[in-house]
Tab-separated table of C-alpha atoms in Angstrom:
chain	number	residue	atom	x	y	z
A	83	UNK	CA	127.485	100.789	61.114
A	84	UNK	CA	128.446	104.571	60.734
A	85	UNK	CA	131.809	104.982	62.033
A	86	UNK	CA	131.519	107.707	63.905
A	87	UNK	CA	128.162	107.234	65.493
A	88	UNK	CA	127.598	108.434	69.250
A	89	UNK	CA	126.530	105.667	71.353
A	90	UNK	CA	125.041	108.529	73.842
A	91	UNK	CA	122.448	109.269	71.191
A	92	UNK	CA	120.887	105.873	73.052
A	93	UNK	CA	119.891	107.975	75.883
A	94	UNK	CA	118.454	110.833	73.610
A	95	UNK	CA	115.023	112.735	74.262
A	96	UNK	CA	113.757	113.299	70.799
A	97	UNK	CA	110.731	115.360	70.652
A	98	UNK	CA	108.969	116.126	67.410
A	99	UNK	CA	107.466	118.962	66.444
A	100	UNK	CA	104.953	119.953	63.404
A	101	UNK	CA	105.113	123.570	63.183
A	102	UNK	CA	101.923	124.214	61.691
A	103	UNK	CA	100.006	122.640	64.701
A	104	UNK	CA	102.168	123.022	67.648
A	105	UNK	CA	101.483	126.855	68.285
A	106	UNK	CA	97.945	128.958	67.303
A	107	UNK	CA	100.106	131.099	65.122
A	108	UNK	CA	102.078	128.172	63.405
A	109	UNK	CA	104.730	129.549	63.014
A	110	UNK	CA	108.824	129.124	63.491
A	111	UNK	CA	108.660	132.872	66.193
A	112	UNK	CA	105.482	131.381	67.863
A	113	UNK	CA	107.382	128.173	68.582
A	114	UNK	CA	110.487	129.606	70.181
A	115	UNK	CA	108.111	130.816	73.462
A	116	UNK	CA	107.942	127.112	73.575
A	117	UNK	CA	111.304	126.096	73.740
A	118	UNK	CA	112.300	126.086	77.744
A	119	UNK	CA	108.926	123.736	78.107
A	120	UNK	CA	109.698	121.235	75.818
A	121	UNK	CA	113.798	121.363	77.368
A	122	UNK	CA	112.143	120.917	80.597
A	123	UNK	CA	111.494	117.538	79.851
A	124	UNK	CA	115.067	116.106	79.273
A	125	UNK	CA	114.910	116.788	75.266
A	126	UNK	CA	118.228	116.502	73.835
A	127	UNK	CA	117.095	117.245	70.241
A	128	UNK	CA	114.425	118.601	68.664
A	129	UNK	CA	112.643	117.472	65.305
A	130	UNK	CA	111.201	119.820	62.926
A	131	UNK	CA	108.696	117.916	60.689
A	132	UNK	CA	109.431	119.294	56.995
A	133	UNK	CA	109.982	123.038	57.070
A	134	UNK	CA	110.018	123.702	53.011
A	135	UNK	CA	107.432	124.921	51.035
A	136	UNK	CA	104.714	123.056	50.209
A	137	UNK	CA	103.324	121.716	46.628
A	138	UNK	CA	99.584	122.954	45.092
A	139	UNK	CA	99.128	120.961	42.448
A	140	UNK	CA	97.047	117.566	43.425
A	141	UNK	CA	97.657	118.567	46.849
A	142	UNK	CA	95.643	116.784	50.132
A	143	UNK	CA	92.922	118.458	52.263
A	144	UNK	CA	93.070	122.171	52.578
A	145	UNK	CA	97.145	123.700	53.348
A	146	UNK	CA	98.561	120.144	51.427
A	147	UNK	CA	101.119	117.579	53.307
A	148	UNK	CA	104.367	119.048	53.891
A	149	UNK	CA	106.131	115.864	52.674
A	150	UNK	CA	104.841	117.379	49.297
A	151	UNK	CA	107.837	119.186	49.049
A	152	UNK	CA	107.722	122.147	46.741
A	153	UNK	CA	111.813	123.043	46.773
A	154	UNK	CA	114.493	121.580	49.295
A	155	UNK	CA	116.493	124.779	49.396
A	156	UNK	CA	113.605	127.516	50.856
A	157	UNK	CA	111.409	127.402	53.797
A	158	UNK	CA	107.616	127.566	54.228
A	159	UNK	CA	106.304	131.334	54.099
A	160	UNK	CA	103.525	129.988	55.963
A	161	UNK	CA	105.846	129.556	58.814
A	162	UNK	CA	108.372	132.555	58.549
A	163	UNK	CA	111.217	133.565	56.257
A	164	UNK	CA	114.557	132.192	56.564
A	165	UNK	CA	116.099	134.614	58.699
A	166	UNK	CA	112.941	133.433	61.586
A	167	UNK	CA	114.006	129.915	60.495
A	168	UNK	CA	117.671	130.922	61.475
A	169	UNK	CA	116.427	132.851	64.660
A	170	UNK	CA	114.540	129.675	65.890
A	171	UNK	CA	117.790	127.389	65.536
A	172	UNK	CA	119.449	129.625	67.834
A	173	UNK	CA	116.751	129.773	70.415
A	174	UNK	CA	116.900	126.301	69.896
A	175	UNK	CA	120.163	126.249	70.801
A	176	UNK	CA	120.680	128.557	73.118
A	177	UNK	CA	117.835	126.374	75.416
A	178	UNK	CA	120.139	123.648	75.346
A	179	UNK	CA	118.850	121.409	72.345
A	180	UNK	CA	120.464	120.594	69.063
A	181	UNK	CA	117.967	120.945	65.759
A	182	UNK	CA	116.848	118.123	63.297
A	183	UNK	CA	115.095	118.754	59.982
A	184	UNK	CA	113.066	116.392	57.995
A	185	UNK	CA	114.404	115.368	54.513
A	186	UNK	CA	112.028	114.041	51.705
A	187	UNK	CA	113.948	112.797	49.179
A	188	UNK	CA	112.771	109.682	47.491
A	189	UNK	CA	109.447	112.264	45.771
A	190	UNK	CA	108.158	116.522	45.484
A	191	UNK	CA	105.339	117.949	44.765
A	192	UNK	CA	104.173	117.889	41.345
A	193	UNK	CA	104.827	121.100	40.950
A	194	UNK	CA	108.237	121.268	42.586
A	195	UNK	CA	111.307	123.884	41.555
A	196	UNK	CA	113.141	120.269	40.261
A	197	UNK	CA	109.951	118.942	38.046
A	198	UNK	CA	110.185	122.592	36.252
A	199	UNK	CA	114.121	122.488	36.479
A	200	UNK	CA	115.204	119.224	35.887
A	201	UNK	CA	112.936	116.398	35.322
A	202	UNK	CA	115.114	114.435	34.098
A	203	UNK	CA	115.435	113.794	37.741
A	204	UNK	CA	112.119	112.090	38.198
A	205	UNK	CA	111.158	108.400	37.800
A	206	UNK	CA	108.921	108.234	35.052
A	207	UNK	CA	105.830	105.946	33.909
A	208	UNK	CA	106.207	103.653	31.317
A	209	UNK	CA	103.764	106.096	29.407
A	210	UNK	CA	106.098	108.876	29.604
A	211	UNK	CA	104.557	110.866	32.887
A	212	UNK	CA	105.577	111.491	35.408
A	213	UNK	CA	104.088	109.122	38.826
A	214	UNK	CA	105.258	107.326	42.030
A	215	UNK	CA	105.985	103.668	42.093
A	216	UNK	CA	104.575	102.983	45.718
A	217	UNK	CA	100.564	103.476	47.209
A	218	UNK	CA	98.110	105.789	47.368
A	219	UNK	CA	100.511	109.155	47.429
A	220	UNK	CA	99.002	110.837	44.633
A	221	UNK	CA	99.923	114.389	45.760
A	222	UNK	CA	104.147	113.605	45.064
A	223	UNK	CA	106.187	112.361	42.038
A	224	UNK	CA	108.996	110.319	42.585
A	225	UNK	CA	113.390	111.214	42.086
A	226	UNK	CA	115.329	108.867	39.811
A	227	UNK	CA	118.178	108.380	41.878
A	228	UNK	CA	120.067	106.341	38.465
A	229	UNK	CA	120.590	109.868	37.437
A	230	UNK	CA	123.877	111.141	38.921
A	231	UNK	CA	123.129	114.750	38.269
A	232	UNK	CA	119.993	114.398	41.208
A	233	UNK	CA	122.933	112.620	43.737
A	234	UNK	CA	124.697	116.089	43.220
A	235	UNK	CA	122.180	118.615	43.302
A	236	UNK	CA	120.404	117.135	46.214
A	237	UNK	CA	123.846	116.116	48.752
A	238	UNK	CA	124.434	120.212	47.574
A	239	UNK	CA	121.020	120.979	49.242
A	240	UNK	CA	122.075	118.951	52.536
A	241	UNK	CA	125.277	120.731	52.619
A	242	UNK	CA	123.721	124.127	52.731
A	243	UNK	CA	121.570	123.280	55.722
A	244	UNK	CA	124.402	121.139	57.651
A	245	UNK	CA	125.668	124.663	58.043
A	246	UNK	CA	122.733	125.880	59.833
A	247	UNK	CA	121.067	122.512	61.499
A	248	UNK	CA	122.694	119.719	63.986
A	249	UNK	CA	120.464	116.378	62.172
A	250	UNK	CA	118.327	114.886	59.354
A	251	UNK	CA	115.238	112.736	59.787
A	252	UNK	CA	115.720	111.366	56.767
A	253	UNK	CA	112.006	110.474	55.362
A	254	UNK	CA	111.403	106.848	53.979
A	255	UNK	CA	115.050	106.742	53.752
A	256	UNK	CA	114.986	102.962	52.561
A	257	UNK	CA	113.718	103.860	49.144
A	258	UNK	CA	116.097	106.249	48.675
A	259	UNK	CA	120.264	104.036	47.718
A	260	UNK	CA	121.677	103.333	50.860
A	261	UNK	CA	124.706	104.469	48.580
A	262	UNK	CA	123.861	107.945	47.849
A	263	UNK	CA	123.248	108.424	51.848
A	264	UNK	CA	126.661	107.061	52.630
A	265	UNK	CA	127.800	109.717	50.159
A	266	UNK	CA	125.772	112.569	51.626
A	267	UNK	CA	127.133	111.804	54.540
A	268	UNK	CA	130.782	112.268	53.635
A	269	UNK	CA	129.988	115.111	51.819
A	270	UNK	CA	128.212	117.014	55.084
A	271	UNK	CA	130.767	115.908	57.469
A	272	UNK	CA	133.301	118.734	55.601
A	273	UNK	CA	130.644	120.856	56.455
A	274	UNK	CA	129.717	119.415	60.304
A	275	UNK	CA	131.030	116.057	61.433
A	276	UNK	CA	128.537	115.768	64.660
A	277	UNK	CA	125.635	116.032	62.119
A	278	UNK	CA	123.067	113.305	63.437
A	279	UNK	CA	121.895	111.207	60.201
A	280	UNK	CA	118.450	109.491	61.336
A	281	UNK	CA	116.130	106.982	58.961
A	282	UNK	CA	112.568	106.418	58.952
A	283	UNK	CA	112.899	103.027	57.765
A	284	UNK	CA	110.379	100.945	55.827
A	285	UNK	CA	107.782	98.309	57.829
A	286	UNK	CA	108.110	94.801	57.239
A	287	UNK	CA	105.745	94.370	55.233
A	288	UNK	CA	106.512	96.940	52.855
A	289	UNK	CA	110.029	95.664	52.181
A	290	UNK	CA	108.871	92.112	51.429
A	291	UNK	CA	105.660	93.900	49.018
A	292	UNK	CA	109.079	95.377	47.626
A	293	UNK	CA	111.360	93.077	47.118
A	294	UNK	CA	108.291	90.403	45.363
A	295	UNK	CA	107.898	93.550	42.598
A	296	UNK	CA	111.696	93.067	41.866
A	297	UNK	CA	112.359	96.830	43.453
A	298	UNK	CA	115.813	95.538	44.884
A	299	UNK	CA	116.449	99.600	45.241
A	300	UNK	CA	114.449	98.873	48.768
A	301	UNK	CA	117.476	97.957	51.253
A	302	UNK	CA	116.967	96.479	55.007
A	303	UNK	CA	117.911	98.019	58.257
A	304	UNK	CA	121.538	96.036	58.449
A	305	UNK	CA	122.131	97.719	55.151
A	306	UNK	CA	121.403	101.289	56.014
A	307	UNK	CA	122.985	101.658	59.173
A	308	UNK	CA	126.321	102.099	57.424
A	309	UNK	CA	125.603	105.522	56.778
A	310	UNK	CA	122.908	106.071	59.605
A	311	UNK	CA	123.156	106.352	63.361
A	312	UNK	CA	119.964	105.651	64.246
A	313	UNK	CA	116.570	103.665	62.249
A	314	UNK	CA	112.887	103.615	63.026
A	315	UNK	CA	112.257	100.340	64.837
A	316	UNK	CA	109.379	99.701	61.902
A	317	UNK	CA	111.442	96.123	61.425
A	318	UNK	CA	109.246	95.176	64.319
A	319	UNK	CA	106.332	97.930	64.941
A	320	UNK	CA	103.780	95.597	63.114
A	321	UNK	CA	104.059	93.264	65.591
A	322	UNK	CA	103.541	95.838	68.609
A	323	UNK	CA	100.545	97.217	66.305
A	324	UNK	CA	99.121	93.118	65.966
A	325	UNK	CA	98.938	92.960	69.859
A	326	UNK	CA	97.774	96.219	70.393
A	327	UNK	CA	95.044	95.503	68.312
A	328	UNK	CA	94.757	91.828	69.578
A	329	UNK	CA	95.695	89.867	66.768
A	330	UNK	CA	98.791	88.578	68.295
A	331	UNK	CA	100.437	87.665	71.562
A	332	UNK	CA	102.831	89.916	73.118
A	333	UNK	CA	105.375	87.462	73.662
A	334	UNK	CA	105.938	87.416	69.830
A	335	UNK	CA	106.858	90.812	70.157
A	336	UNK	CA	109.255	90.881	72.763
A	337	UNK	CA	110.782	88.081	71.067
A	338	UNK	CA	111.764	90.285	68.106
A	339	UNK	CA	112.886	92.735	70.219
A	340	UNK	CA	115.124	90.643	71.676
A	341	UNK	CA	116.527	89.438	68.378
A	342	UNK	CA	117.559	93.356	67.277
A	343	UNK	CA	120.126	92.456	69.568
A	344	UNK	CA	122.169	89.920	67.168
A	345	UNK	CA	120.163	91.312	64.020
A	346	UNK	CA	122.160	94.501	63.899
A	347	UNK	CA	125.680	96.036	64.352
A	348	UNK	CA	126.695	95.878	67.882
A	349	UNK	CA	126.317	99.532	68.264
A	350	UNK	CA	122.855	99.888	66.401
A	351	UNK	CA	120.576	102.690	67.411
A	352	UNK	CA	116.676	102.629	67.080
A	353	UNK	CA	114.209	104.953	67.446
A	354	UNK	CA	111.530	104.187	70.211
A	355	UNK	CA	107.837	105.580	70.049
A	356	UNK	CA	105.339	105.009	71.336
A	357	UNK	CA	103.563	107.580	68.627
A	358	UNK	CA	104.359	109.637	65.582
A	359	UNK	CA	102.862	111.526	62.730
A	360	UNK	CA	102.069	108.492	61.337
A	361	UNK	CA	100.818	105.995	64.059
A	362	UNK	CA	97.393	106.656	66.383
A	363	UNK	CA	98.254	108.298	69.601
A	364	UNK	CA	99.066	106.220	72.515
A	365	UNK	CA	96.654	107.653	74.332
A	366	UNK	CA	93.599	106.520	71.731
A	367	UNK	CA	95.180	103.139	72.610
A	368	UNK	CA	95.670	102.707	76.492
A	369	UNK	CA	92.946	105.128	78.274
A	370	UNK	CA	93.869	103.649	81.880
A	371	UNK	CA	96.545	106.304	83.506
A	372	UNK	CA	98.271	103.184	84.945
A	373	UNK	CA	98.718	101.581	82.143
A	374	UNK	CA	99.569	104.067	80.343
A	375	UNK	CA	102.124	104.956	82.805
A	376	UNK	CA	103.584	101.404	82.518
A	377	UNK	CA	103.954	101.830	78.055
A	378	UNK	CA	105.789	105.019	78.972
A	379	UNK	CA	108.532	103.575	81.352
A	380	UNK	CA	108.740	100.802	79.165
A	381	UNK	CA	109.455	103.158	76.271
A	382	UNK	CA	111.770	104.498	78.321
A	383	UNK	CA	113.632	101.042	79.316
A	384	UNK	CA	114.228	100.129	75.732
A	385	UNK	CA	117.815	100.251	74.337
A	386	UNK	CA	117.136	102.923	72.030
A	387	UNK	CA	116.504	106.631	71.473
A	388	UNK	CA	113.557	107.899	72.690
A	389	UNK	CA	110.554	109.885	70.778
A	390	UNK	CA	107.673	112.050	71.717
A	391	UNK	CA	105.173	113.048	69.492
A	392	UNK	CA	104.715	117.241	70.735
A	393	UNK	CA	101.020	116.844	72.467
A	394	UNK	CA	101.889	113.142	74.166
A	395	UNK	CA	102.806	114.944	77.433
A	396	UNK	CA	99.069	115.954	77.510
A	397	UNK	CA	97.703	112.918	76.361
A	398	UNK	CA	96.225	114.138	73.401
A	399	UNK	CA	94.055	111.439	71.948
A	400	UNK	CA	93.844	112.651	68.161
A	401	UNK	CA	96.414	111.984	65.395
A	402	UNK	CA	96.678	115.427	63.676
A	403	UNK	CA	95.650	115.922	60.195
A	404	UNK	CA	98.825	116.524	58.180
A	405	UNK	CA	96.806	118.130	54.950
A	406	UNK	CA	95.003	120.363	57.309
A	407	UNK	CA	95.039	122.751	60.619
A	408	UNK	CA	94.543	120.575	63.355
A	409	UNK	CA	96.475	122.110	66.506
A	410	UNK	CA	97.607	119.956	69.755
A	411	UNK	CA	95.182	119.983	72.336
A	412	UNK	CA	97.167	121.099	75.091
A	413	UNK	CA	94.567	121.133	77.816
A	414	UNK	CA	94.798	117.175	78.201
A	415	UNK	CA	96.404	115.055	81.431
A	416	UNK	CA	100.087	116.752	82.090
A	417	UNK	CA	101.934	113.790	82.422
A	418	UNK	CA	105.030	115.858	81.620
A	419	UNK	CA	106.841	115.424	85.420
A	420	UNK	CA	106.250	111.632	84.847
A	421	UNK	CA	108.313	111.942	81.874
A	422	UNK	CA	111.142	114.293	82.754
A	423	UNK	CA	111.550	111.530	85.537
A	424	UNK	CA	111.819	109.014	82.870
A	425	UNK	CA	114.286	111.132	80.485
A	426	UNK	CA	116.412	111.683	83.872
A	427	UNK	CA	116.456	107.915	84.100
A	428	UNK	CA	117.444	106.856	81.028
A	429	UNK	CA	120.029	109.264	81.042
A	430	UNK	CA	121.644	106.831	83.804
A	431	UNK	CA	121.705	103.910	81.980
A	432	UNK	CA	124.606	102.912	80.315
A	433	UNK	CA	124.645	103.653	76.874
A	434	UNK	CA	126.626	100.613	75.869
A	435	UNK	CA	124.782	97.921	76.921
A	436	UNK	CA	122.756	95.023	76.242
A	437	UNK	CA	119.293	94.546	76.654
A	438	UNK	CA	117.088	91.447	77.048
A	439	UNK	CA	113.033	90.942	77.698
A	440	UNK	CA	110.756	88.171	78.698
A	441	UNK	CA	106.830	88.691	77.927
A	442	UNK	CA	104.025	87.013	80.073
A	443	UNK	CA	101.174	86.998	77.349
A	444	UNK	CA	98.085	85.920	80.566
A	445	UNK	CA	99.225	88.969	82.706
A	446	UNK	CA	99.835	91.157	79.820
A	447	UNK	CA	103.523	91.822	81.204
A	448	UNK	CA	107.176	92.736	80.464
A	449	UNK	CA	109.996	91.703	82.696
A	450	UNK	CA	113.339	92.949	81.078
A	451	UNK	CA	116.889	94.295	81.734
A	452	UNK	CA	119.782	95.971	80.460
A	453	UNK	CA	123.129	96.559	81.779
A	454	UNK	CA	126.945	96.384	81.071
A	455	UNK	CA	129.532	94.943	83.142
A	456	UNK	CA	129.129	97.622	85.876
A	457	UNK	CA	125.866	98.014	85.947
A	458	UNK	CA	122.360	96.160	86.038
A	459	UNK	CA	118.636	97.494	85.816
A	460	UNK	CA	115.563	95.545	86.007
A	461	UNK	CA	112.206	96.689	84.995
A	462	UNK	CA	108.800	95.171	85.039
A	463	UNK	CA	106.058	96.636	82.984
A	464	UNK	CA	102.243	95.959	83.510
A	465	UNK	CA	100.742	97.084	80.286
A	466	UNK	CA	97.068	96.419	81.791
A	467	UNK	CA	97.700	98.546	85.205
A	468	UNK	CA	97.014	95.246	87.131
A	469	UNK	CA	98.763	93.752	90.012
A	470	UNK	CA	101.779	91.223	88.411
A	471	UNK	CA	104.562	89.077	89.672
A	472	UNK	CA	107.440	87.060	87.083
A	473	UNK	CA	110.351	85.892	87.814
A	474	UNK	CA	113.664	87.948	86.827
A	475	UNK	CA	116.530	85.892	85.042
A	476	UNK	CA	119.445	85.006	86.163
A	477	UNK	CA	118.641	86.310	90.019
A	478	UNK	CA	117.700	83.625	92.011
A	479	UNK	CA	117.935	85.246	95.916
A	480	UNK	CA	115.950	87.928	97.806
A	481	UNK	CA	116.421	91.497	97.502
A	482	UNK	CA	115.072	94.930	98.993
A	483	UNK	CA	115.703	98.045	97.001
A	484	UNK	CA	113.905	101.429	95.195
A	485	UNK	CA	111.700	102.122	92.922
A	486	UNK	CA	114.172	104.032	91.152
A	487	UNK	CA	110.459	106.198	89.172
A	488	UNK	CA	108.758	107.008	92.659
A	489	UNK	CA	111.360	105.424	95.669
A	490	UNK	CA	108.828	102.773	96.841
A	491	UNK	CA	110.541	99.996	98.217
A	492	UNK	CA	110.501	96.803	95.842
A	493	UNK	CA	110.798	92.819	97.472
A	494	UNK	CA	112.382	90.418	95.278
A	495	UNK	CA	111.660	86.969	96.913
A	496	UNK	CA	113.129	83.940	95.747
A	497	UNK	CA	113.533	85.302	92.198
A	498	UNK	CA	110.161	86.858	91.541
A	499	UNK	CA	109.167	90.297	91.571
A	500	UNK	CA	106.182	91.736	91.447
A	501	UNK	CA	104.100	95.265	91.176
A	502	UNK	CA	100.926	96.205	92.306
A	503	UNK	CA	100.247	97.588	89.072
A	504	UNK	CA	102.709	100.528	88.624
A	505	UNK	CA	105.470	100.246	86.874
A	506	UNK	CA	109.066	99.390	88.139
A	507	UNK	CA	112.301	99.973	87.355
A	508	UNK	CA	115.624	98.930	90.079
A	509	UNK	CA	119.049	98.484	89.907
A	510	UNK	CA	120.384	95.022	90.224
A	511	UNK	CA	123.881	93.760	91.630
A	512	UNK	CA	125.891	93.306	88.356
């Protein structure tokens, strides 16, 4: 594990932001009118999806993805010049919020400033071209990190912007040598030791595809958090994915999530979502408010980091394009109180702690709780909306106490609680 990493970032509110789509202007000024809203819900950091220029050549949709990174060291004129750029991480700031950029790394465009400048810094086909070694992402070319020439030019790049920025969201950081991050990481910290270093790790599935093509360059989660503080929680998302779409038990689930706890470093962070860039919007999942109420403080309960996807505090139903203009709909359900309450919460919980869950797979329910030595919270998640009662571990007796999300009173009787469908969160005698 990282050395220095802050076990607070376990209560962090991380909210994510594409620029293009967030605002009608799409652009870095536009968003700063934006900035005491999104604070208002208990973000701690904010996450700027890939602010560089993007690539033309073989590029997706209309505008092109911006993980088709044209050069690492500019930003996006469609969004502003760098002194907005600069202007926007002090608003940012100055609201109470540090700033995280996204860095693509393992590929650019086709036509990036590094394909004309060096390309001997690109992996190339075994006829000579240049090419990508993974899916259907014809619109990049992949970096040859054997070459130690790209290790330098690139931890240069992240030095520049550790001067400006508080974070990296480092993109499909698992394909990139856990090595060369551990370096980078060094390397910044001369520049800003608080920097936040987080990884969009690889899915299951993807690392065993991997690893059966021989690409041993792909390293797990346990690897990479010795130069990360936190990880995507993709080590276990398929199986959340499975049940939401009903091809396996929840239990199974639960189970895994329960086994992050002696998988990892004691002091491992994950990143919790319910929804990103990547993954269909909750809210395209779980229509019933109750229910969806009941994902969110469950979200919330995990030992983790939080994420929100910018548009999941209106229940936006549709997964942006990222190759084209496709703005937030922000006239949805506010459910944004319900999830300031939530980030308040969390921020209560002890950030060293350990967490355990049970699953009831008939009633479609979580009964779980976390804790240190002090301090003991129990929560109980209906994930249909429905009426459920399970029995909490290691609590045999009867107890009356709050609702710690709305102050309703809550009976434990002889070791079982139950909910008439909301969701429910209490502190426990340690």
């Amino acid at each position: 594990m990282a050395r220095n990493t802050d076990l607070s970032l376990r209560n962090a509110l991380i909210y994510s932001v594409y620029v293009r789509n967030h605002t009608k202007e799409g652009t870095f000024r536009a968003l700063e009118s934006d900035l005491p809203r999104i604070r208002s819900l208990g973000t701690d950091i904010l996450w700027l999806m890939p602010i560089h220029p993007i690539g033309v050549e073989g590029k997706k949709g209309s505008l092109g993805c911006p993980y088709a990174n044209k050069d690492y060291r500019t930003v996006n004129p469609e969004y502003g010049t760098m002194e907005d750029f600069r202007h926007l991480v002090d608003a940012i700031h100055a609201n109470g919020m540090k700033c995280m950029i996204d860095v693509v790394y393992n590929h650019t465009s086709p036509d990036s400033t590094l394909r004309n400048t060096h390309p001997e810094f690109f992996y190339h086909k075994p006829d000579g071209g240049f090419g990508n070694r993974f899916g259907d992402w014809a619109d990049v070319i992949d970096l040859d990190y054997r070459v130690r020439g790209l290790w330098d030019y690139q931890i240069e790049s992240l030095r520049m912007w550790a001067g400006i920025v508080d974070g990296f969201r480092c993109d499909v950081a698992s394909l990139v040598p856990v090595a060369f991050w551990e370096e980078a990481r060094s390397a910044c910290a001369e520049v800003n030791p608080d920097l936040i270093w987080l990884a969009e790790s690889v899915h299951m599935s993807f690392q065993l595809a991997a690893r059966r093509e021989g690409m041993e360059m792909i390293y797990s989660d346990a690897e990479g958090y010795a130069a990360f503080d936190l990880e995507y929680d993709y080590d276990i998302r398929e199986l959340l994915d499975d049940y939401w779409a009903g091809r396996r038990p929840l239990h199974e689930w639960v189970e895994a999530l329960n086994r992050q706890e002696i998988s990892f470093p004691k002091n491992y962070i994950k990143l919790r979502c319910l929804e990103n860039h990547d993954q269909p919007r909750i809210a395209s999942r779980v229509s019933d408010p109750v229910a969806l109420s009941n994902w969110h403080a469950l979200l919330f309960f995990q030992k983790g980091a939080t994420l929100l996807y910018a548009g999941e505090e209106r229940c936006d139903a549709n997964q942006p394009s990222l190759f084209d203009r496709d703005p937030v709909n922000w006239d949805g359900r506010d459910i944004s109180d319900e999830l300031r309450r939530l980030a308040a919460l969390k921020k209560r919980f002890p950030a060293d702690c350990w967490f355990g869950g049970v699953a009831d797979d008939a009633q479609h329910a979580i009964c779980a709780q976390l804790g240190d030595e002090g301090r003991r919270y129990l929560g109980l998640f209906s994930l249909k909306g429905a009426p459920v009662k399970m029995p909490v571990e290691h609590f045999e007796g009867d107890l009356t106490c709050e609702n710690l999300l709305d102050g309703s009173p809550v009976e434990i009787r002889g070791g079982i609680v139950e909910t008439d469908g909301r969701p429910v969160i209490v502190e426990l005698p340690a």
